[in-house]
Amino acid sequence: MAHAGRRILVATLVAGTLDIAAAAILALQAGRTPDGMLRGVASGPFPGATGWGTAGAALGLAVHFAIMAVMATLFVLAADRLPLLKARRMVAGIGYGVASWAVMNLVLLPLRWPAVFPHLDPQTVATQLFCHIVLVGIPIALIAARR
């Protein structure tokens, strides 16, 4: 289990860092600030966080990595029990990226912000799928498959 813990930690840090860096770049491209984006992340579980300044942004970063830790844990534990996920790690990572996009964008975000989500315009879907597949699903799957 200690080995699984290390893979979960590494997968969380790698995928979490890649994903939040992409989110910061996308925020800047949209004319928003990374700290505002992070406060938006924090506002999921903490609705008042959008007005909390730096503390809200730090909380958003913590919320992001907590979500990523759950995602990494689920995949690593599943891969340890289902050898096919390790044997076919690229396909599994792509599938996990698509599944994580679907859960986040079609279930969780619409539950929290039903008037705003889902965003299903082709460019947003393509960008989000890219991020979830290439920056989250595949790295988690590759790290989960390590011995």
PDB file of C-alpha atoms in Angstrom:
ATOM      1  CA  MET A   1       0.000   0.000   0.000  1.00  0.00           C
ATOM      2  CA  ALA A   2       2.904   2.372   0.638  1.00  0.00           C
ATOM      3  CA  HIS A   3       3.894   2.021  -3.008  1.00  0.00           C
ATOM      4  CA  ALA A   4       0.339   2.881  -4.053  1.00  0.00           C
ATOM      5  CA  GLY A   5       0.514   5.910  -1.780  1.00  0.00           C
ATOM      6  CA  ARG A   6       3.640   7.143  -3.548  1.00  0.00           C
ATOM      7  CA  ARG A   7       2.043   6.690  -6.971  1.00  0.00           C
ATOM      8  CA  ILE A   8      -1.084   8.505  -5.795  1.00  0.00           C
ATOM      9  CA  LEU A   9       1.014  11.395  -4.462  1.00  0.00           C
ATOM     10  CA  VAL A  10       3.123  11.660  -7.622  1.00  0.00           C
ATOM     11  CA  ALA A  11       0.069  11.374  -9.897  1.00  0.00           C
ATOM     12  CA  THR A  12      -1.716  14.041  -7.869  1.00  0.00           C
ATOM     13  CA  LEU A  13       1.222  16.427  -8.049  1.00  0.00           C
ATOM     14  CA  VAL A  14       1.996  15.859 -11.745  1.00  0.00           C
ATOM     15  CA  ALA A  15      -1.570  15.892 -13.103  1.00  0.00           C
ATOM     16  CA  GLY A  16      -2.638  18.594 -10.669  1.00  0.00           C
ATOM     17  CA  THR A  17       0.227  20.869 -11.672  1.00  0.00           C
ATOM     18  CA  LEU A  18      -0.274  20.321 -15.409  1.00  0.00           C
ATOM     19  CA  ASP A  19      -4.013  20.896 -15.142  1.00  0.00           C
ATOM     20  CA  ILE A  20      -3.865  24.028 -12.986  1.00  0.00           C
ATOM     21  CA  ALA A  21      -1.131  25.505 -15.199  1.00  0.00           C
ATOM     22  CA  ALA A  22      -3.377  24.985 -18.224  1.00  0.00           C
ATOM     23  CA  ALA A  23      -6.310  26.521 -16.345  1.00  0.00           C
ATOM     24  CA  ALA A  24      -4.184  29.576 -15.506  1.00  0.00           C
ATOM     25  CA  ILE A  25      -3.150  29.971 -19.156  1.00  0.00           C
ATOM     26  CA  LEU A  26      -6.768  29.611 -20.301  1.00  0.00           C
ATOM     27  CA  ALA A  27      -7.862  32.188 -17.721  1.00  0.00           C
ATOM     28  CA  LEU A  28      -5.264  34.647 -19.003  1.00  0.00           C
ATOM     29  CA  GLN A  29      -6.302  34.013 -22.616  1.00  0.00           C
ATOM     30  CA  ALA A  30      -9.896  34.760 -21.634  1.00  0.00           C
ATOM     31  CA  GLY A  31      -8.868  38.060 -20.038  1.00  0.00           C
ATOM     32  CA  ARG A  32      -9.215  36.791 -16.481  1.00  0.00           C
ATOM     33  CA  THR A  33      -6.577  36.384 -13.801  1.00  0.00           C
ATOM     34  CA  PRO A  34      -5.256  33.078 -12.421  1.00  0.00           C
ATOM     35  CA  ASP A  35      -6.090  34.170  -8.864  1.00  0.00           C
ATOM     36  CA  GLY A  36      -9.667  34.899  -9.922  1.00  0.00           C
ATOM     37  CA  MET A  37      -9.855  31.469 -11.543  1.00  0.00           C
ATOM     38  CA  LEU A  38      -8.562  29.881  -8.324  1.00  0.00           C
ATOM     39  CA  ARG A  39     -11.135  31.758  -6.241  1.00  0.00           C
ATOM     40  CA  GLY A  40     -13.733  30.375  -8.651  1.00  0.00           C
ATOM     41  CA  VAL A  41     -12.476  26.853  -7.937  1.00  0.00           C
ATOM     42  CA  ALA A  42     -12.714  27.520  -4.203  1.00  0.00           C
ATOM     43  CA  SER A  43     -16.252  28.827  -4.611  1.00  0.00           C
ATOM     44  CA  GLY A  44     -17.458  25.317  -5.471  1.00  0.00           C
ATOM     45  CA  PRO A  45     -17.424  24.124  -1.868  1.00  0.00           C
ATOM     46  CA  PHE A  46     -17.032  27.630  -0.359  1.00  0.00           C
ATOM     47  CA  PRO A  47     -19.452  30.023  -2.135  1.00  0.00           C
ATOM     48  CA  GLY A  48     -18.028  33.151  -0.500  1.00  0.00           C
ATOM     49  CA  ALA A  49     -14.469  32.431  -1.649  1.00  0.00           C
ATOM     50  CA  THR A  50     -14.727  34.672  -4.701  1.00  0.00           C
ATOM     51  CA  GLY A  51     -14.382  37.652  -2.365  1.00  0.00           C
ATOM     52  CA  TRP A  52     -11.596  36.275  -0.174  1.00  0.00           C
ATOM     53  CA  GLY A  53      -8.607  37.653  -2.094  1.00  0.00           C
ATOM     54  CA  THR A  54      -5.337  35.765  -1.782  1.00  0.00           C
ATOM     55  CA  ALA A  55      -6.784  33.436   0.848  1.00  0.00           C
ATOM     56  CA  GLY A  56      -9.545  32.447  -1.573  1.00  0.00           C
ATOM     57  CA  ALA A  57      -7.001  31.784  -4.316  1.00  0.00           C
ATOM     58  CA  ALA A  58      -4.890  29.632  -1.972  1.00  0.00           C
ATOM     59  CA  LEU A  59      -8.006  27.743  -0.942  1.00  0.00           C
ATOM     60  CA  GLY A  60      -8.840  27.234  -4.629  1.00  0.00           C
ATOM     61  CA  LEU A  61      -5.419  25.696  -5.193  1.00  0.00           C
ATOM     62  CA  ALA A  62      -5.976  23.381  -2.220  1.00  0.00           C
ATOM     63  CA  VAL A  63      -9.442  22.418  -3.495  1.00  0.00           C
ATOM     64  CA  HIS A  64      -8.000  21.718  -6.948  1.00  0.00           C
ATOM     65  CA  PHE A  65      -5.305  19.410  -5.569  1.00  0.00           C
ATOM     66  CA  ALA A  66      -7.821  17.690  -3.269  1.00  0.00           C
ATOM     67  CA  ILE A  67     -10.009  16.913  -6.277  1.00  0.00           C
ATOM     68  CA  MET A  68      -6.961  15.687  -8.187  1.00  0.00           C
ATOM     69  CA  ALA A  69      -5.964  13.486  -5.224  1.00  0.00           C
ATOM     70  CA  VAL A  70      -9.383  11.823  -5.362  1.00  0.00           C
ATOM     71  CA  MET A  71      -9.051  11.319  -9.114  1.00  0.00           C
ATOM     72  CA  ALA A  72      -5.537   9.865  -8.784  1.00  0.00           C
ATOM     73  CA  THR A  73      -6.542   7.634  -5.875  1.00  0.00           C
ATOM     74  CA  LEU A  74      -9.503   6.177  -7.743  1.00  0.00           C
ATOM     75  CA  PHE A  75      -7.413   5.331 -10.788  1.00  0.00           C
ATOM     76  CA  VAL A  76      -4.362   3.968  -8.935  1.00  0.00           C
ATOM     77  CA  LEU A  77      -6.478   1.717  -6.730  1.00  0.00           C
ATOM     78  CA  ALA A  78      -8.511   0.529  -9.725  1.00  0.00           C
ATOM     79  CA  ALA A  79      -5.330  -0.135 -11.739  1.00  0.00           C
ATOM     80  CA  ASP A  80      -3.896  -2.191  -8.878  1.00  0.00           C
ATOM     81  CA  ARG A  81      -6.983  -4.412  -9.004  1.00  0.00           C
ATOM     82  CA  LEU A  82      -7.537  -4.476 -12.777  1.00  0.00           C
ATOM     83  CA  PRO A  83      -4.279  -5.369 -14.568  1.00  0.00           C
ATOM     84  CA  LEU A  84      -5.734  -4.368 -17.949  1.00  0.00           C
ATOM     85  CA  LEU A  85      -5.590  -0.709 -16.861  1.00  0.00           C
ATOM     86  CA  LYS A  86      -1.821  -1.021 -16.457  1.00  0.00           C
ATOM     87  CA  ALA A  87      -1.315  -3.175 -19.531  1.00  0.00           C
ATOM     88  CA  ARG A  88      -3.264  -0.751 -21.728  1.00  0.00           C
ATOM     89  CA  ARG A  89      -2.228   2.393 -19.872  1.00  0.00           C
ATOM     90  CA  MET A  90      -2.529   4.827 -22.799  1.00  0.00           C
ATOM     91  CA  VAL A  91      -6.016   3.653 -23.730  1.00  0.00           C
ATOM     92  CA  ALA A  92      -6.967   3.603 -20.045  1.00  0.00           C
ATOM     93  CA  GLY A  93      -5.596   7.129 -19.577  1.00  0.00           C
ATOM     94  CA  ILE A  94      -7.550   8.420 -22.560  1.00  0.00           C
ATOM     95  CA  GLY A  95     -10.685   6.732 -21.261  1.00  0.00           C
ATOM     96  CA  TYR A  96     -10.120   8.113 -17.776  1.00  0.00           C
ATOM     97  CA  GLY A  97      -9.611  11.588 -19.186  1.00  0.00           C
ATOM     98  CA  VAL A  98     -12.891  11.393 -21.093  1.00  0.00           C
ATOM     99  CA  ALA A  99     -14.690   9.953 -18.058  1.00  0.00           C
ATOM    100  CA  SER A 100     -13.282  12.628 -15.743  1.00  0.00           C
ATOM    101  CA  TRP A 101     -14.341  15.347 -18.214  1.00  0.00           C
ATOM    102  CA  ALA A 102     -17.852  13.889 -18.363  1.00  0.00           C
ATOM    103  CA  VAL A 103     -18.244  13.624 -14.603  1.00  0.00           C
ATOM    104  CA  MET A 104     -16.884  17.113 -13.981  1.00  0.00           C
ATOM    105  CA  ASN A 105     -18.601  18.935 -16.849  1.00  0.00           C
ATOM    106  CA  LEU A 106     -21.846  17.030 -17.222  1.00  0.00           C
ATOM    107  CA  VAL A 107     -22.552  16.165 -13.574  1.00  0.00           C
ATOM    108  CA  LEU A 108     -20.622  18.046 -10.885  1.00  0.00           C
ATOM    109  CA  LEU A 109     -20.379  21.561 -12.331  1.00  0.00           C
ATOM    110  CA  PRO A 110     -24.033  21.597 -13.476  1.00  0.00           C
ATOM    111  CA  LEU A 111     -25.108  20.427 -10.015  1.00  0.00           C
ATOM    112  CA  ARG A 112     -23.235  23.331  -8.402  1.00  0.00           C
ATOM    113  CA  TRP A 113     -23.938  25.984 -11.055  1.00  0.00           C
ATOM    114  CA  PRO A 114     -26.985  24.834 -13.066  1.00  0.00           C
ATOM    115  CA  ALA A 115     -27.505  28.227 -14.718  1.00  0.00           C
ATOM    116  CA  VAL A 116     -23.934  28.298 -16.056  1.00  0.00           C
ATOM    117  CA  PHE A 117     -22.949  24.706 -16.896  1.00  0.00           C
ATOM    118  CA  PRO A 118     -22.478  22.710 -19.007  1.00  0.00           C
ATOM    119  CA  HIS A 119     -20.485  24.623 -21.627  1.00  0.00           C
ATOM    120  CA  LEU A 120     -20.867  22.478 -24.719  1.00  0.00           C
ATOM    121  CA  ASP A 121     -19.630  24.721 -27.508  1.00  0.00           C
ATOM    122  CA  PRO A 122     -17.129  22.800 -29.671  1.00  0.00           C
ATOM    123  CA  GLN A 123     -14.058  24.869 -28.752  1.00  0.00           C
ATOM    124  CA  THR A 124     -14.668  24.596 -25.005  1.00  0.00           C
ATOM    125  CA  VAL A 125     -15.362  20.869 -25.213  1.00  0.00           C
ATOM    126  CA  ALA A 126     -12.217  20.277 -27.313  1.00  0.00           C
ATOM    127  CA  THR A 127     -10.056  22.341 -24.959  1.00  0.00           C
ATOM    128  CA  GLN A 128     -11.432  20.667 -21.852  1.00  0.00           C
ATOM    129  CA  LEU A 129     -11.150  17.173 -23.352  1.00  0.00           C
ATOM    130  CA  PHE A 130      -7.540  17.895 -24.313  1.00  0.00           C
ATOM    131  CA  CYS A 131      -6.753  18.984 -20.758  1.00  0.00           C
ATOM    132  CA  HIS A 132      -8.544  16.052 -19.142  1.00  0.00           C
ATOM    133  CA  ILE A 133      -7.019  13.473 -21.488  1.00  0.00           C
ATOM    134  CA  VAL A 134      -3.460  14.756 -22.053  1.00  0.00           C
ATOM    135  CA  LEU A 135      -2.805  16.561 -18.772  1.00  0.00           C
ATOM    136  CA  VAL A 136      -4.812  14.428 -16.331  1.00  0.00           C
ATOM    137  CA  GLY A 137      -5.883  10.984 -17.593  1.00  0.00           C
ATOM    138  CA  ILE A 138      -2.716   9.920 -19.391  1.00  0.00           C
ATOM    139  CA  PRO A 139      -0.252  11.121 -16.709  1.00  0.00           C
ATOM    140  CA  ILE A 140      -2.286   9.444 -13.966  1.00  0.00           C
ATOM    141  CA  ALA A 141      -2.459   6.202 -15.952  1.00  0.00           C
ATOM    142  CA  LEU A 142       1.271   6.232 -16.724  1.00  0.00           C
ATOM    143  CA  ILE A 143       2.181   6.863 -13.093  1.00  0.00           C
ATOM    144  CA  ALA A 144      -0.326   4.267 -11.855  1.00  0.00           C
ATOM    145  CA  ALA A 145       1.354   1.648 -14.071  1.00  0.00           C
ATOM    146  CA  ARG A 146       4.791   2.211 -12.518  1.00  0.00           C
ATOM    147  CA  ARG A 147       6.203  -0.563 -10.379  1.00  0.00           C
TER     148      ARG A 147
END
